[in-house]
Amino acid sequence: MFGSIVIMYLDKKKEFFIFHAIGIVPKQIQQIFFFLGCCISWVGSFMGFLLGLIIVIFQKNFPFLYVPSTSLAYPVEIHFENCLIVLLTVFLLGTITSFIATAGIKKRAYLYLS
């Protein structure tokens, strides 16, 4: 996630003059990158959560994972509290990572525009 924000920054760095020409200040550039980082994180975590949920439902109905050295299907259960904790944790960590990754963009944008 951190890498994708840095790559986006490097890709869009040439366009900072265009942003500046239409009136966007470096703080707004930082906010744009923060928002994009959060969106990437949230969409990725939601897609991963859905994929995990599908795998658990599939395992529950059509067992394909078995306990080693036995013929017992690996037991799985879905608990709402666990799902909520996982989603909130991933959203929070993604937001923190986006904040850290975009912390220096405002200063770099000022340097690039001057």
CSV table of N, CA and C in Angstrom, one decimal:
chain,number,residue,atom,x,y,z
A,1,MET,N,0.8,-1.2,0.0
A,1,MET,CA,0.0,0.0,0.0
A,1,MET,C,0.9,1.2,0.0
A,2,PHE,N,1.9,1.2,0.9
A,2,PHE,CA,2.8,2.4,0.9
A,2,PHE,C,3.5,2.5,-0.4
A,3,GLY,N,3.9,1.4,-1.0
A,3,GLY,CA,4.5,1.5,-2.3
A,3,GLY,C,3.6,2.0,-3.4
A,4,SER,N,2.4,1.7,-3.4
A,4,SER,CA,1.4,2.2,-4.4
A,4,SER,C,1.2,3.7,-4.3
A,5,ILE,N,1.2,4.2,-3.1
A,5,ILE,CA,1.1,5.7,-3.0
A,5,ILE,C,2.4,6.4,-3.5
A,6,VAL,N,3.5,5.8,-3.2
A,6,VAL,CA,4.8,6.4,-3.7
A,6,VAL,C,4.9,6.3,-5.2
A,7,ILE,N,4.4,5.2,-5.8
A,7,ILE,CA,4.4,5.1,-7.2
A,7,ILE,C,3.5,6.1,-7.8
A,8,MET,N,2.3,6.3,-7.2
A,8,MET,CA,1.3,7.3,-7.7
A,8,MET,C,1.9,8.7,-7.7
A,9,TYR,N,2.6,8.9,-6.5
A,9,TYR,CA,3.2,10.3,-6.4
A,9,TYR,C,4.3,10.5,-7.5
A,10,LEU,N,5.1,9.5,-7.7
A,10,LEU,CA,6.2,9.7,-8.7
A,10,LEU,C,5.6,9.8,-10.1
A,11,ASP,N,4.5,9.1,-10.3
A,11,ASP,CA,3.8,9.2,-11.6
A,11,ASP,C,3.2,10.6,-11.9
A,12,LYS,N,2.6,11.1,-10.8
A,12,LYS,CA,1.9,12.4,-11.0
A,12,LYS,C,2.7,13.6,-10.7
A,13,LYS,N,4.0,13.4,-10.3
A,13,LYS,CA,4.8,14.5,-9.9
A,13,LYS,C,5.0,15.5,-11.0
A,14,LYS,N,5.0,15.0,-12.3
A,14,LYS,CA,5.1,15.9,-13.4
A,14,LYS,C,3.9,16.8,-13.6
A,15,GLU,N,2.8,16.4,-13.1
A,15,GLU,CA,1.5,17.1,-13.2
A,15,GLU,C,1.2,18.1,-12.1
A,16,PHE,N,2.2,18.2,-11.2
A,16,PHE,CA,2.0,19.2,-10.1
A,16,PHE,C,1.8,20.6,-10.6
A,17,PHE,N,2.5,20.9,-11.7
A,17,PHE,CA,2.4,22.3,-12.3
A,17,PHE,C,0.9,22.5,-12.8
A,18,ILE,N,0.4,21.4,-13.3
A,18,ILE,CA,-1.0,21.5,-13.8
A,18,ILE,C,-2.0,21.7,-12.6
A,19,PHE,N,-1.7,20.9,-11.6
A,19,PHE,CA,-2.5,21.1,-10.3
A,19,PHE,C,-2.4,22.5,-9.8
A,20,HIS,N,-1.2,23.0,-9.8
A,20,HIS,CA,-0.9,24.4,-9.3
A,20,HIS,C,-1.6,25.4,-10.2
A,21,ALA,N,-1.6,25.2,-11.5
A,21,ALA,CA,-2.2,26.2,-12.4
A,21,ALA,C,-3.7,26.3,-12.2
A,22,ILE,N,-4.3,25.2,-11.8
A,22,ILE,CA,-5.8,25.2,-11.7
A,22,ILE,C,-6.2,25.6,-10.2
A,23,GLY,N,-5.1,26.0,-9.4
A,23,GLY,CA,-5.4,26.5,-8.1
A,23,GLY,C,-5.3,25.5,-6.9
A,24,ILE,N,-4.8,24.3,-7.2
A,24,ILE,CA,-4.7,23.3,-6.1
A,24,ILE,C,-3.4,23.6,-5.4
A,25,VAL,N,-3.5,23.8,-4.1
A,25,VAL,CA,-2.3,24.0,-3.3
A,25,VAL,C,-1.7,22.7,-2.8
A,26,PRO,N,-0.4,22.7,-2.4
A,26,PRO,CA,0.2,21.4,-2.0
A,26,PRO,C,-0.6,20.6,-0.9
A,27,LYS,N,-1.2,21.4,0.1
A,27,LYS,CA,-2.0,20.7,1.1
A,27,LYS,C,-3.1,19.9,0.5
A,28,GLN,N,-3.8,20.4,-0.6
A,28,GLN,CA,-4.8,19.7,-1.3
A,28,GLN,C,-4.3,18.5,-2.0
A,29,ILE,N,-3.1,18.6,-2.6
A,29,ILE,CA,-2.4,17.5,-3.3
A,29,ILE,C,-2.2,16.4,-2.3
A,30,GLN,N,-1.7,16.7,-1.1
A,30,GLN,CA,-1.6,15.7,0.0
A,30,GLN,C,-2.9,15.1,0.3
A,31,GLN,N,-3.9,15.8,0.4
A,31,GLN,CA,-5.3,15.3,0.7
A,31,GLN,C,-5.8,14.3,-0.3
A,32,ILE,N,-5.5,14.7,-1.6
A,32,ILE,CA,-5.9,13.8,-2.7
A,32,ILE,C,-5.2,12.5,-2.6
A,33,PHE,N,-3.9,12.5,-2.4
A,33,PHE,CA,-3.1,11.2,-2.3
A,33,PHE,C,-3.5,10.4,-1.0
A,34,PHE,N,-3.9,11.1,0.1
A,34,PHE,CA,-4.4,10.4,1.3
A,34,PHE,C,-5.7,9.7,1.0
A,35,PHE,N,-6.6,10.5,0.3
A,35,PHE,CA,-7.9,9.9,-0.1
A,35,PHE,C,-7.7,8.7,-1.0
A,36,LEU,N,-6.9,8.8,-2.0
A,36,LEU,CA,-6.6,7.7,-2.9
A,36,LEU,C,-6.0,6.5,-2.2
A,37,GLY,N,-5.1,6.7,-1.3
A,37,GLY,CA,-4.5,5.7,-0.5
A,37,GLY,C,-5.5,5.0,0.4
A,38,CYS,N,-6.4,5.7,1.0
A,38,CYS,CA,-7.5,5.1,1.8
A,38,CYS,C,-8.4,4.3,0.9
A,39,CYS,N,-8.8,4.8,-0.2
A,39,CYS,CA,-9.7,4.1,-1.1
A,39,CYS,C,-9.0,2.8,-1.6
A,40,ILE,N,-7.8,2.8,-1.9
A,40,ILE,CA,-7.1,1.6,-2.3
A,40,ILE,C,-7.1,0.6,-1.2
A,41,SER,N,-6.8,1.1,0.0
A,41,SER,CA,-6.8,0.2,1.2
A,41,SER,C,-8.1,-0.4,1.5
A,42,TRP,N,-9.1,0.5,1.5
A,42,TRP,CA,-10.5,0.0,1.9
A,42,TRP,C,-11.0,-0.9,0.8
A,43,VAL,N,-10.9,-0.7,-0.4
A,43,VAL,CA,-11.4,-1.6,-1.5
A,43,VAL,C,-10.6,-2.9,-1.4
A,44,GLY,N,-9.3,-2.8,-1.2
A,44,GLY,CA,-8.5,-4.1,-1.1
A,44,GLY,C,-8.9,-4.9,0.1
A,45,SER,N,-9.2,-4.3,1.2
A,45,SER,CA,-9.5,-5.0,2.4
A,45,SER,C,-10.9,-5.6,2.3
A,46,PHE,N,-11.8,-4.8,1.7
A,46,PHE,CA,-13.2,-5.3,1.5
A,46,PHE,C,-13.2,-6.5,0.5
A,47,MET,N,-12.4,-6.4,-0.6
A,47,MET,CA,-12.4,-7.5,-1.5
A,47,MET,C,-11.7,-8.8,-0.9
A,48,GLY,N,-10.7,-8.6,-0.1
A,48,GLY,CA,-10.1,-9.7,0.6
A,48,GLY,C,-11.0,-10.3,1.6
A,49,PHE,N,-11.8,-9.4,2.3
A,49,PHE,CA,-12.7,-9.9,3.3
A,49,PHE,C,-13.8,-10.8,2.6
A,50,LEU,N,-14.3,-10.3,1.4
A,50,LEU,CA,-15.3,-11.1,0.7
A,50,LEU,C,-14.8,-12.4,0.2
A,51,LEU,N,-13.5,-12.4,-0.3
A,51,LEU,CA,-12.9,-13.6,-0.8
A,51,LEU,C,-12.7,-14.6,0.4
A,52,GLY,N,-12.3,-14.1,1.6
A,52,GLY,CA,-12.2,-15.0,2.7
A,52,GLY,C,-13.5,-15.5,3.1
A,53,LEU,N,-14.6,-14.7,3.1
A,53,LEU,CA,-15.9,-15.1,3.5
A,53,LEU,C,-16.4,-16.2,2.5
A,54,ILE,N,-16.1,-16.0,1.2
A,54,ILE,CA,-16.5,-17.0,0.2
A,54,ILE,C,-15.8,-18.4,0.5
A,55,ILE,N,-14.5,-18.3,0.8
A,55,ILE,CA,-13.8,-19.5,1.0
A,55,ILE,C,-14.3,-20.2,2.3
A,56,VAL,N,-14.6,-19.5,3.3
A,56,VAL,CA,-15.2,-20.1,4.5
A,56,VAL,C,-16.5,-20.7,4.3
A,57,ILE,N,-17.4,-20.1,3.5
A,57,ILE,CA,-18.7,-20.6,3.2
A,57,ILE,C,-18.5,-21.9,2.3
A,58,PHE,N,-17.6,-21.8,1.4
A,58,PHE,CA,-17.4,-22.9,0.5
A,58,PHE,C,-16.9,-24.1,1.3
A,59,GLN,N,-15.9,-23.9,2.3
A,59,GLN,CA,-15.4,-24.9,3.1
A,59,GLN,C,-16.5,-25.6,4.0
A,60,LYS,N,-17.4,-24.7,4.5
A,60,LYS,CA,-18.4,-25.2,5.3
A,60,LYS,C,-19.4,-26.1,4.6
A,61,ASN,N,-19.7,-25.8,3.3
A,61,ASN,CA,-20.7,-26.5,2.5
A,61,ASN,C,-20.1,-27.6,1.7
A,62,PHE,N,-18.9,-27.4,1.2
A,62,PHE,CA,-18.2,-28.4,0.3
A,62,PHE,C,-16.7,-28.5,0.8
A,63,PRO,N,-16.5,-29.3,1.8
A,63,PRO,CA,-15.2,-29.4,2.4
A,63,PRO,C,-14.1,-29.7,1.4
A,64,PHE,N,-13.0,-28.9,1.4
A,64,PHE,CA,-11.9,-29.2,0.6
A,64,PHE,C,-10.6,-29.1,1.3
A,65,LEU,N,-10.6,-28.6,2.6
A,65,LEU,CA,-9.4,-28.6,3.5
A,65,LEU,C,-9.7,-29.6,4.6
A,66,TYR,N,-8.7,-30.5,4.8
A,66,TYR,CA,-8.8,-31.5,5.8
A,66,TYR,C,-7.7,-31.5,6.8
A,67,VAL,N,-8.1,-31.9,8.1
A,67,VAL,CA,-7.1,-31.9,9.1
A,67,VAL,C,-6.0,-33.0,8.7
A,68,PRO,N,-4.7,-32.6,8.8
A,68,PRO,CA,-3.7,-33.5,8.4
A,68,PRO,C,-3.8,-34.9,9.1
A,69,SER,N,-3.5,-35.9,8.4
A,69,SER,CA,-3.5,-37.3,8.8
A,69,SER,C,-4.9,-37.9,9.2
A,70,THR,N,-5.9,-37.2,8.8
A,70,THR,CA,-7.3,-37.6,9.1
A,70,THR,C,-8.1,-37.4,7.9
A,71,SER,N,-9.4,-37.8,7.9
A,71,SER,CA,-10.3,-37.5,6.9
A,71,SER,C,-11.4,-36.5,7.3
A,72,LEU,N,-11.1,-35.8,8.4
A,72,LEU,CA,-12.0,-34.8,9.0
A,72,LEU,C,-11.8,-33.5,8.3
A,73,ALA,N,-13.0,-32.9,7.9
A,73,ALA,CA,-12.9,-31.6,7.3
A,73,ALA,C,-12.5,-30.6,8.3
A,74,TYR,N,-11.7,-29.6,7.9
A,74,TYR,CA,-11.2,-28.6,8.8
A,74,TYR,C,-12.4,-27.7,9.2
A,75,PRO,N,-12.7,-27.6,10.5
A,75,PRO,CA,-13.9,-26.9,11.0
A,75,PRO,C,-13.8,-25.4,10.8
A,76,VAL,N,-14.8,-24.7,10.3
A,76,VAL,CA,-14.8,-23.3,10.2
A,76,VAL,C,-16.2,-22.7,10.6
A,77,GLU,N,-16.1,-21.5,11.2
A,77,GLU,CA,-17.3,-20.8,11.6
A,77,GLU,C,-17.2,-19.4,11.3
A,78,ILE,N,-18.3,-18.7,11.1
A,78,ILE,CA,-18.3,-17.3,10.8
A,78,ILE,C,-18.9,-16.6,12.0
A,79,HIS,N,-18.2,-15.7,12.7
A,79,HIS,CA,-18.7,-14.9,13.8
A,79,HIS,C,-18.7,-13.5,13.4
A,80,PHE,N,-19.9,-12.8,13.6
A,80,PHE,CA,-20.0,-11.4,13.2
A,80,PHE,C,-19.0,-10.5,13.9
A,81,GLU,N,-18.7,-10.8,15.2
A,81,GLU,CA,-17.8,-10.0,16.0
A,81,GLU,C,-16.4,-10.1,15.4
A,82,ASN,N,-16.0,-11.3,15.0
A,82,ASN,CA,-14.6,-11.4,14.4
A,82,ASN,C,-14.5,-10.7,13.1
A,83,CYS,N,-15.6,-10.8,12.3
A,83,CYS,CA,-15.6,-10.1,11.0
A,83,CYS,C,-15.5,-8.6,11.2
A,84,LEU,N,-16.2,-8.1,12.1
A,84,LEU,CA,-16.2,-6.7,12.4
A,84,LEU,C,-14.8,-6.2,12.9
A,85,ILE,N,-14.2,-7.0,13.8
A,85,ILE,CA,-12.9,-6.7,14.3
A,85,ILE,C,-11.9,-6.7,13.2
A,86,VAL,N,-11.9,-7.7,12.3
A,86,VAL,CA,-11.0,-7.8,11.2
A,86,VAL,C,-11.1,-6.6,10.3
A,87,LEU,N,-12.3,-6.3,9.9
A,87,LEU,CA,-12.6,-5.1,9.0
A,87,LEU,C,-12.1,-3.8,9.6
A,88,LEU,N,-12.5,-3.6,10.8
A,88,LEU,CA,-12.1,-2.3,11.5
A,88,LEU,C,-10.6,-2.2,11.6
A,89,THR,N,-9.9,-3.3,12.0
A,89,THR,CA,-8.5,-3.3,12.1
A,89,THR,C,-7.8,-3.0,10.8
A,90,VAL,N,-8.2,-3.7,9.7
A,90,VAL,CA,-7.6,-3.4,8.4
A,90,VAL,C,-7.9,-2.0,7.9
A,91,PHE,N,-9.1,-1.5,8.1
A,91,PHE,CA,-9.4,-0.1,7.7
A,91,PHE,C,-8.5,0.8,8.5
A,92,LEU,N,-8.4,0.6,9.8
A,92,LEU,CA,-7.6,1.5,10.6
A,92,LEU,C,-6.1,1.5,10.2
A,93,LEU,N,-5.6,0.3,10.0
A,93,LEU,CA,-4.2,0.2,9.6
A,93,LEU,C,-4.0,0.8,8.2
A,94,GLY,N,-4.9,0.6,7.3
A,94,GLY,CA,-4.8,1.2,6.0
A,94,GLY,C,-4.8,2.7,6.0
A,95,THR,N,-5.7,3.2,6.9
A,95,THR,CA,-5.8,4.7,7.0
A,95,THR,C,-4.5,5.3,7.6
A,96,ILE,N,-3.9,4.6,8.6
A,96,ILE,CA,-2.7,5.0,9.2
A,96,ILE,C,-1.5,4.9,8.2
A,97,THR,N,-1.5,3.9,7.5
A,97,THR,CA,-0.4,3.7,6.4
A,97,THR,C,-0.6,4.8,5.4
A,98,SER,N,-1.8,5.1,5.0
A,98,SER,CA,-2.0,6.2,4.0
A,98,SER,C,-1.5,7.5,4.6
A,99,PHE,N,-1.8,7.8,5.8
A,99,PHE,CA,-1.3,9.0,6.5
A,99,PHE,C,0.2,9.1,6.5
A,100,ILE,N,0.8,8.0,6.9
A,100,ILE,CA,2.3,8.0,7.0
A,100,ILE,C,2.9,8.2,5.6
A,101,ALA,N,2.3,7.5,4.6
A,101,ALA,CA,2.9,7.6,3.2
A,101,ALA,C,2.7,8.9,2.6
A,102,THR,N,1.7,9.7,3.0
A,102,THR,CA,1.4,11.0,2.4
A,102,THR,C,1.9,12.1,3.3
A,103,ALA,N,2.5,11.8,4.4
A,103,ALA,CA,3.0,12.9,5.3
A,103,ALA,C,3.9,13.9,4.7
A,104,GLY,N,4.8,13.4,3.9
A,104,GLY,CA,5.8,14.3,3.3
A,104,GLY,C,5.5,14.8,1.9
A,105,ILE,N,4.4,14.5,1.4
A,105,ILE,CA,4.0,14.9,0.0
A,105,ILE,C,3.8,16.4,-0.1
A,106,LYS,N,3.3,17.0,1.0
A,106,LYS,CA,3.1,18.5,0.9
A,106,LYS,C,4.4,19.2,0.8
A,107,LYS,N,5.4,18.8,1.6
A,107,LYS,CA,6.7,19.5,1.6
A,107,LYS,C,7.4,19.2,0.2
A,108,ARG,N,7.3,18.0,-0.3
A,108,ARG,CA,7.9,17.7,-1.6
A,108,ARG,C,7.2,18.4,-2.7
A,109,ALA,N,5.9,18.6,-2.6
A,109,ALA,CA,5.2,19.4,-3.6
A,109,ALA,C,5.6,20.9,-3.6
A,110,TYR,N,5.8,21.4,-2.4
A,110,TYR,CA,6.3,22.8,-2.3
A,110,TYR,C,7.7,22.9,-3.0
A,111,LEU,N,8.6,21.9,-2.7
A,111,LEU,CA,9.9,22.0,-3.3
A,111,LEU,C,9.9,21.8,-4.8
A,112,TYR,N,9.0,21.0,-5.3
A,112,TYR,CA,8.9,20.7,-6.7
A,112,TYR,C,8.3,21.9,-7.4
A,113,LEU,N,7.4,22.6,-6.8
A,113,LEU,CA,6.8,23.8,-7.5
A,113,LEU,C,7.6,25.0,-7.4
A,114,SER,N,8.6,25.1,-6.5
A,114,SER,CA,9.4,26.3,-6.4
A,114,SER,C,10.6,26.2,-7.3
